[in-house]
PDB file of C-alpha atoms in Angstrom:
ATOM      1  CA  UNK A   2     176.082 -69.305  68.788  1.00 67.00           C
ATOM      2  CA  UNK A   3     177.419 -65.969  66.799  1.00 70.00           C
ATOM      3  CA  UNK A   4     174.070 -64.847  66.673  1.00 68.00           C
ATOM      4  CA  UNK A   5     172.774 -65.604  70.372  1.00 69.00           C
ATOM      5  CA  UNK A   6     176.334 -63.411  71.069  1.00 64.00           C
ATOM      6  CA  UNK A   7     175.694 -59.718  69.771  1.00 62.00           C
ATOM      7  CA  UNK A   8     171.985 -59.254  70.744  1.00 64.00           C
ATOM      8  CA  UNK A   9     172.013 -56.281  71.518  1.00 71.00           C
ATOM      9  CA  UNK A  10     174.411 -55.048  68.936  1.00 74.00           C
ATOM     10  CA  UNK A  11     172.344 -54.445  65.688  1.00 74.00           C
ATOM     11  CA  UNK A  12     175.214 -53.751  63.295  1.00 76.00           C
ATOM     12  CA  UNK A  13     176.654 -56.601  63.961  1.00 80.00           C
ATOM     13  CA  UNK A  14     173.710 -58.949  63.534  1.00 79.00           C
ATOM     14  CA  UNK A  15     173.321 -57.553  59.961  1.00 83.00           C
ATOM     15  CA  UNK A  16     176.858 -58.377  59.598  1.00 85.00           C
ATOM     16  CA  UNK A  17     175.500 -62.185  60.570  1.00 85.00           C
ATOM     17  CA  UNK A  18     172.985 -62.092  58.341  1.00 86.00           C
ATOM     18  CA  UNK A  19     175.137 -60.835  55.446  1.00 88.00           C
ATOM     19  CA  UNK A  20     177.615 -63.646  56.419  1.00 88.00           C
ATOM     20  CA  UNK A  21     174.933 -66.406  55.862  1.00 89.00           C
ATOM     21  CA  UNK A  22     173.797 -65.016  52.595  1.00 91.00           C
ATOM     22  CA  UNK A  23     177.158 -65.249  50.922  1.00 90.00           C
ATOM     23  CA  UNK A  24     178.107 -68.973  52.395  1.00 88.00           C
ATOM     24  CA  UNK A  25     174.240 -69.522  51.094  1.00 90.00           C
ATOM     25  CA  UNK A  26     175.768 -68.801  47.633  1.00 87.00           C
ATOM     26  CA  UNK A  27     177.918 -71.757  47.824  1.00 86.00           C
ATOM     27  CA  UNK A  28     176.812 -74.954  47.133  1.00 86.00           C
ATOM     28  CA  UNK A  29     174.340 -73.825  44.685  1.00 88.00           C
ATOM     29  CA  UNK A  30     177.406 -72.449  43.057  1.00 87.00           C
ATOM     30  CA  UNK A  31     179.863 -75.808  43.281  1.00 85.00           C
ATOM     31  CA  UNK A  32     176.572 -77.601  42.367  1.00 87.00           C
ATOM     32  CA  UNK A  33     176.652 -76.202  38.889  1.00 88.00           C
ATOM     33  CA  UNK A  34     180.331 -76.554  38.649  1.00 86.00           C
ATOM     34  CA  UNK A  35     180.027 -79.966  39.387  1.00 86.00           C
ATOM     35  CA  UNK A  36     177.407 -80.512  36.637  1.00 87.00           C
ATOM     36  CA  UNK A  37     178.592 -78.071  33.979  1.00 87.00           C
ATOM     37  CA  UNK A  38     180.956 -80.683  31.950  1.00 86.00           C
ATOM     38  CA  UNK A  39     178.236 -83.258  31.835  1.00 86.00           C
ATOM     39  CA  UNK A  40     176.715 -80.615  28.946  1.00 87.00           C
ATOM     40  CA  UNK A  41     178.677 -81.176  26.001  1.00 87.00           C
ATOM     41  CA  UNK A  42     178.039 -78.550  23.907  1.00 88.00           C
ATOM     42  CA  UNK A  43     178.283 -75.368  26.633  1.00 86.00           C
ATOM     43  CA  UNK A  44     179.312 -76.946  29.725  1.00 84.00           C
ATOM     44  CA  UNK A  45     183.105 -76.065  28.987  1.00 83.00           C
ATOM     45  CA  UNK A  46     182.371 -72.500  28.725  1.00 85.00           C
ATOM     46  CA  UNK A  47     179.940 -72.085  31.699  1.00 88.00           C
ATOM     47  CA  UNK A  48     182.569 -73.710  33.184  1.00 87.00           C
ATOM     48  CA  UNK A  49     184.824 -70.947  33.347  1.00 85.00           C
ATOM     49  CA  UNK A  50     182.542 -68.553  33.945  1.00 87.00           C
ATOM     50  CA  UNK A  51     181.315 -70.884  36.955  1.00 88.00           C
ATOM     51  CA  UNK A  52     184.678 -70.809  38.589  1.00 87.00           C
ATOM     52  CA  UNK A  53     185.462 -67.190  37.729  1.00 86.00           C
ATOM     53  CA  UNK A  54     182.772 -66.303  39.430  1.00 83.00           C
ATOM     54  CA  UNK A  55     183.257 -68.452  41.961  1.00 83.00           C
ATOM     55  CA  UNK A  56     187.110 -67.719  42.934  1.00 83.00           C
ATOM     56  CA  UNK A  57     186.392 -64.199  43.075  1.00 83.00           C
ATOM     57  CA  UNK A  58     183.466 -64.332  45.287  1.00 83.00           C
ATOM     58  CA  UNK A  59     185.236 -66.816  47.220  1.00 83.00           C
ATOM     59  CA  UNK A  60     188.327 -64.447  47.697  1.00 85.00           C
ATOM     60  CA  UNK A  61     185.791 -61.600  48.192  1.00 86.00           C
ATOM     61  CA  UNK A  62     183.559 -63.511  51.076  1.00 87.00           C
ATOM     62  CA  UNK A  63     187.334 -64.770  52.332  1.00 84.00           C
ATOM     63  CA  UNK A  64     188.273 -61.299  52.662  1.00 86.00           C
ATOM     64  CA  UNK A  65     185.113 -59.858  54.508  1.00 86.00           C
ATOM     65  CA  UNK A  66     185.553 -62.949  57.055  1.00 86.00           C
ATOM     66  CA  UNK A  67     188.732 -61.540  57.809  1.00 85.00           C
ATOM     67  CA  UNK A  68     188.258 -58.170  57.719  1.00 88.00           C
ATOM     68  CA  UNK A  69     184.744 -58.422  60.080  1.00 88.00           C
ATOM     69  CA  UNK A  70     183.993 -61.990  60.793  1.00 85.00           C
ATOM     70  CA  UNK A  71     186.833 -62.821  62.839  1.00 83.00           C
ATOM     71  CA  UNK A  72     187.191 -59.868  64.870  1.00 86.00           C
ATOM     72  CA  UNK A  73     183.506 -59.953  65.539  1.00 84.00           C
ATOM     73  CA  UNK A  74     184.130 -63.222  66.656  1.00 82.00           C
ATOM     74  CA  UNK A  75     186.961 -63.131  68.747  1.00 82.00           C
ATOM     75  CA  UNK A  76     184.826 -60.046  70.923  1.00 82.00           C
ATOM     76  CA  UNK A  77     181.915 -61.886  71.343  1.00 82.00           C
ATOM     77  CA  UNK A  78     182.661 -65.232  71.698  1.00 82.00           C
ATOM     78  CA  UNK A  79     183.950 -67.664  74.828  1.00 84.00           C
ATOM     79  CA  UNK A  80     186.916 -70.082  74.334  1.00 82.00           C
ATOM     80  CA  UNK A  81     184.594 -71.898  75.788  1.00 86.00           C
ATOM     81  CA  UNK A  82     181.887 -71.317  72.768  1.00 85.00           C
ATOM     82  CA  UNK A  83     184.843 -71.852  70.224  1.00 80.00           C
ATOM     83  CA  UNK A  84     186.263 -75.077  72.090  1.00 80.00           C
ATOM     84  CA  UNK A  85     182.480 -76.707  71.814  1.00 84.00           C
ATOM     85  CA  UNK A  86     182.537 -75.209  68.051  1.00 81.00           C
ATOM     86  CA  UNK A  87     185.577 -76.852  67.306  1.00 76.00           C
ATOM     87  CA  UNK A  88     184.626 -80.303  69.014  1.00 80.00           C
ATOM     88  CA  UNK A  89     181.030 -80.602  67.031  1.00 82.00           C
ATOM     89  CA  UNK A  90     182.950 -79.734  63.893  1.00 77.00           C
ATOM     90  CA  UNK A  91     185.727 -82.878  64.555  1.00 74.00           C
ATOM     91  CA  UNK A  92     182.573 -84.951  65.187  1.00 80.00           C
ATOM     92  CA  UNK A  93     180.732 -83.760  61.580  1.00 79.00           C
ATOM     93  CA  UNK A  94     184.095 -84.142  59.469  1.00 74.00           C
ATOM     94  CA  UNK A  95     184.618 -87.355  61.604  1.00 72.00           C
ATOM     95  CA  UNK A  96     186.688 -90.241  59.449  1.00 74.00           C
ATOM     96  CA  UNK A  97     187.242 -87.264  57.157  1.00 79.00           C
ATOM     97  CA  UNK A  98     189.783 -85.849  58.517  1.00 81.00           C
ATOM     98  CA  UNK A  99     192.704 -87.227  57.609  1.00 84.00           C
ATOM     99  CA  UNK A 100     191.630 -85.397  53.857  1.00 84.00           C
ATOM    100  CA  UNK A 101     190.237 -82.819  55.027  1.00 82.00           C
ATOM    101  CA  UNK A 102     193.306 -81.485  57.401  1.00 86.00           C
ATOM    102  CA  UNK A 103     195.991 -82.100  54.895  1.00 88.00           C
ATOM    103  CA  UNK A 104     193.551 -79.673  52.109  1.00 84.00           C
ATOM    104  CA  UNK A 105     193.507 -77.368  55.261  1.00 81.00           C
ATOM    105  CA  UNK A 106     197.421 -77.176  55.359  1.00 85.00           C
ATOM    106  CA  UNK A 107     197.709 -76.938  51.615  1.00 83.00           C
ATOM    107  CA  UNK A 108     198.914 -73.561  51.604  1.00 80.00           C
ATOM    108  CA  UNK A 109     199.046 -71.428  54.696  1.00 79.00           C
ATOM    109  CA  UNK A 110     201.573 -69.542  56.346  1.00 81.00           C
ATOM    110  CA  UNK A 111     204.382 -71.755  58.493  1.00 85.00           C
ATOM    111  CA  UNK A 112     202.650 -69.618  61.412  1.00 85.00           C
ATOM    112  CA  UNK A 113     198.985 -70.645  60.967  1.00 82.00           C
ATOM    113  CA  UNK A 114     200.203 -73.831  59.923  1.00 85.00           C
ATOM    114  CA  UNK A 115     201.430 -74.137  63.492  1.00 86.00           C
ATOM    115  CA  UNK A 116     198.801 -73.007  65.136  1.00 83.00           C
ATOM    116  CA  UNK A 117     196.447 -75.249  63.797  1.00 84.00           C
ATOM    117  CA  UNK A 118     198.334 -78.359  64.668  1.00 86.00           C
ATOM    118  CA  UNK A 119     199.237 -76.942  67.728  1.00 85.00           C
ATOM    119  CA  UNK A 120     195.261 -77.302  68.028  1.00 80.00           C
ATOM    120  CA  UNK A 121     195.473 -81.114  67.449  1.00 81.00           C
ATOM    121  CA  UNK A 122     195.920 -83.611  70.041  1.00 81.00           C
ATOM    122  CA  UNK A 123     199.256 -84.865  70.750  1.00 85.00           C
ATOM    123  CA  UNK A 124     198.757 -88.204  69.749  1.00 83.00           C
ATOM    124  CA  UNK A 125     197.155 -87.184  66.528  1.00 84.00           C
ATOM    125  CA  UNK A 126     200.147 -85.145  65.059  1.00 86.00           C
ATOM    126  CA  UNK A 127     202.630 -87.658  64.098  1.00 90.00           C
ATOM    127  CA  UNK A 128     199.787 -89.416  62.655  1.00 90.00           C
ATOM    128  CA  UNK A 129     198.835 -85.982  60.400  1.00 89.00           C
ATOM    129  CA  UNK A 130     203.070 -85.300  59.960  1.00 90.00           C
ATOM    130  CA  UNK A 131     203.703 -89.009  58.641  1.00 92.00           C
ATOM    131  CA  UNK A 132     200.379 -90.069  56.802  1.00 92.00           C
ATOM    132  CA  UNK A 133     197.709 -87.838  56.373  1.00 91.00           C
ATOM    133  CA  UNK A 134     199.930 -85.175  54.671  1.00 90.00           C
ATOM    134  CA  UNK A 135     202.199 -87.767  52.909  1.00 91.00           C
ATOM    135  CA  UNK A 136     199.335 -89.469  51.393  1.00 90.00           C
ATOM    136  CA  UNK A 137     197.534 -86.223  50.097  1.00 88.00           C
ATOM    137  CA  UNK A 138     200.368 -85.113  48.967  1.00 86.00           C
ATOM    138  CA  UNK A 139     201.149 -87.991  46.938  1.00 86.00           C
ATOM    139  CA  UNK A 140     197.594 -87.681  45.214  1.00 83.00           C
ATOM    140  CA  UNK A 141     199.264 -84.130  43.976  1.00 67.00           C
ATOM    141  CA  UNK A 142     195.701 -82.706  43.417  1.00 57.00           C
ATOM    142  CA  UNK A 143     196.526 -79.356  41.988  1.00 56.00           C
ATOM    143  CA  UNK A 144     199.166 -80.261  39.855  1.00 58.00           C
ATOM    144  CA  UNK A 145     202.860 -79.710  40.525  1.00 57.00           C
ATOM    145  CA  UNK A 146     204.004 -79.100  43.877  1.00 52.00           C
ATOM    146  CA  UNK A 147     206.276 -76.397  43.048  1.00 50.00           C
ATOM    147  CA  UNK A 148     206.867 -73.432  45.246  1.00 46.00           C
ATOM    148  CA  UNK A 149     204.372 -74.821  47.845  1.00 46.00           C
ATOM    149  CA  UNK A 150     205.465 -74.625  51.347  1.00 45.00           C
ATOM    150  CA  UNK A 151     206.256 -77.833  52.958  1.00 47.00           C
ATOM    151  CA  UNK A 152     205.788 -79.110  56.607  1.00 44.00           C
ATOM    152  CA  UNK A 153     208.850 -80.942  58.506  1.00 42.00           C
ATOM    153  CA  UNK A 154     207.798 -84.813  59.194  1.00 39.00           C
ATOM    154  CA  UNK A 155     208.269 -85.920  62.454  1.00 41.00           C
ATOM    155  CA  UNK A 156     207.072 -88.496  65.245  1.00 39.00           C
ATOM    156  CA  UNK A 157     207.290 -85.764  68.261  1.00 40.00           C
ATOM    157  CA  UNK A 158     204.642 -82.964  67.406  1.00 41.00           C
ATOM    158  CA  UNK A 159     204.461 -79.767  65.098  1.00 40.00           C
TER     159      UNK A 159
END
């Protein structure tokens, strides 16, 4: 769809491509992290240089999304494009969602945390507020909760 939009803008296709290149990088990347402590003997060392490597080109990519991505987005696209975008993406992470959307919320701002559930059906919020979130949180995946920003529970909406 991004790539139908700028046609006639050259820069900006190049700024496409460069887009798919990097998220090409990616599961390549997470495959070998995912493999590197089956090898006993250098896996814990690759390791580390796996997800070095792999936080900062994630904050890197992350950062160039922001920076060009996004606004490139927002002037070429429809709500109408981003509204269909959104609905085939619910339909891939289908039954996933309810881990997937709590990951999502992990860490953001109280403002984009409100926007995206402000993006959620009605119905589906209290559901997401009393037992998606609960029961990721209660996994405690990255260690001690700490300083991390927490989202009031409640039956009526975000």
């Amino acid at each position: 769809m991004l790539r139908r939009a700028p046609a006639d803008r050259p820069d900006e296709l190049g700024l496409i491509a460069v887009m798919e290149a990097e998220h090409a990088t990616f599961d390549p990347l997470l495959e070998a992290i995912d493999t590197a402590p089956a090898d006993r003997d250098t896996g814990g060392l690759r390791l580390g240089d796996l997800l070095d490597g792999r936080v900062g080109g994630l904050r890197g990519h992350l950062g160039h999304e922001e920076d060009e991505a996004l606004p490139l987005i927002d002037a070429v696209v429809t709500t109408e494009q981003i509204r269909r975008f959104g609905a085939e993406h619910g339909r891939r992470i289908g039954s996933g969602t309810c881990r997937y959307l709590p990951w999502l919320l992990d860490h953001p701002s109280p403002e984009s945390t409100a926007i995206i559930l402000g993006q959620l059906p009605e119905s589906v919020r209290p559901t997401y507020l009393n037992l998606w979130q609960p029961t990721y949180d209660a996994q405690d995946p990255w260690g001690p909760r700490g300083s991390r920003p927490t989202v009031r529970r409640t039956t009526r909406g975000a």
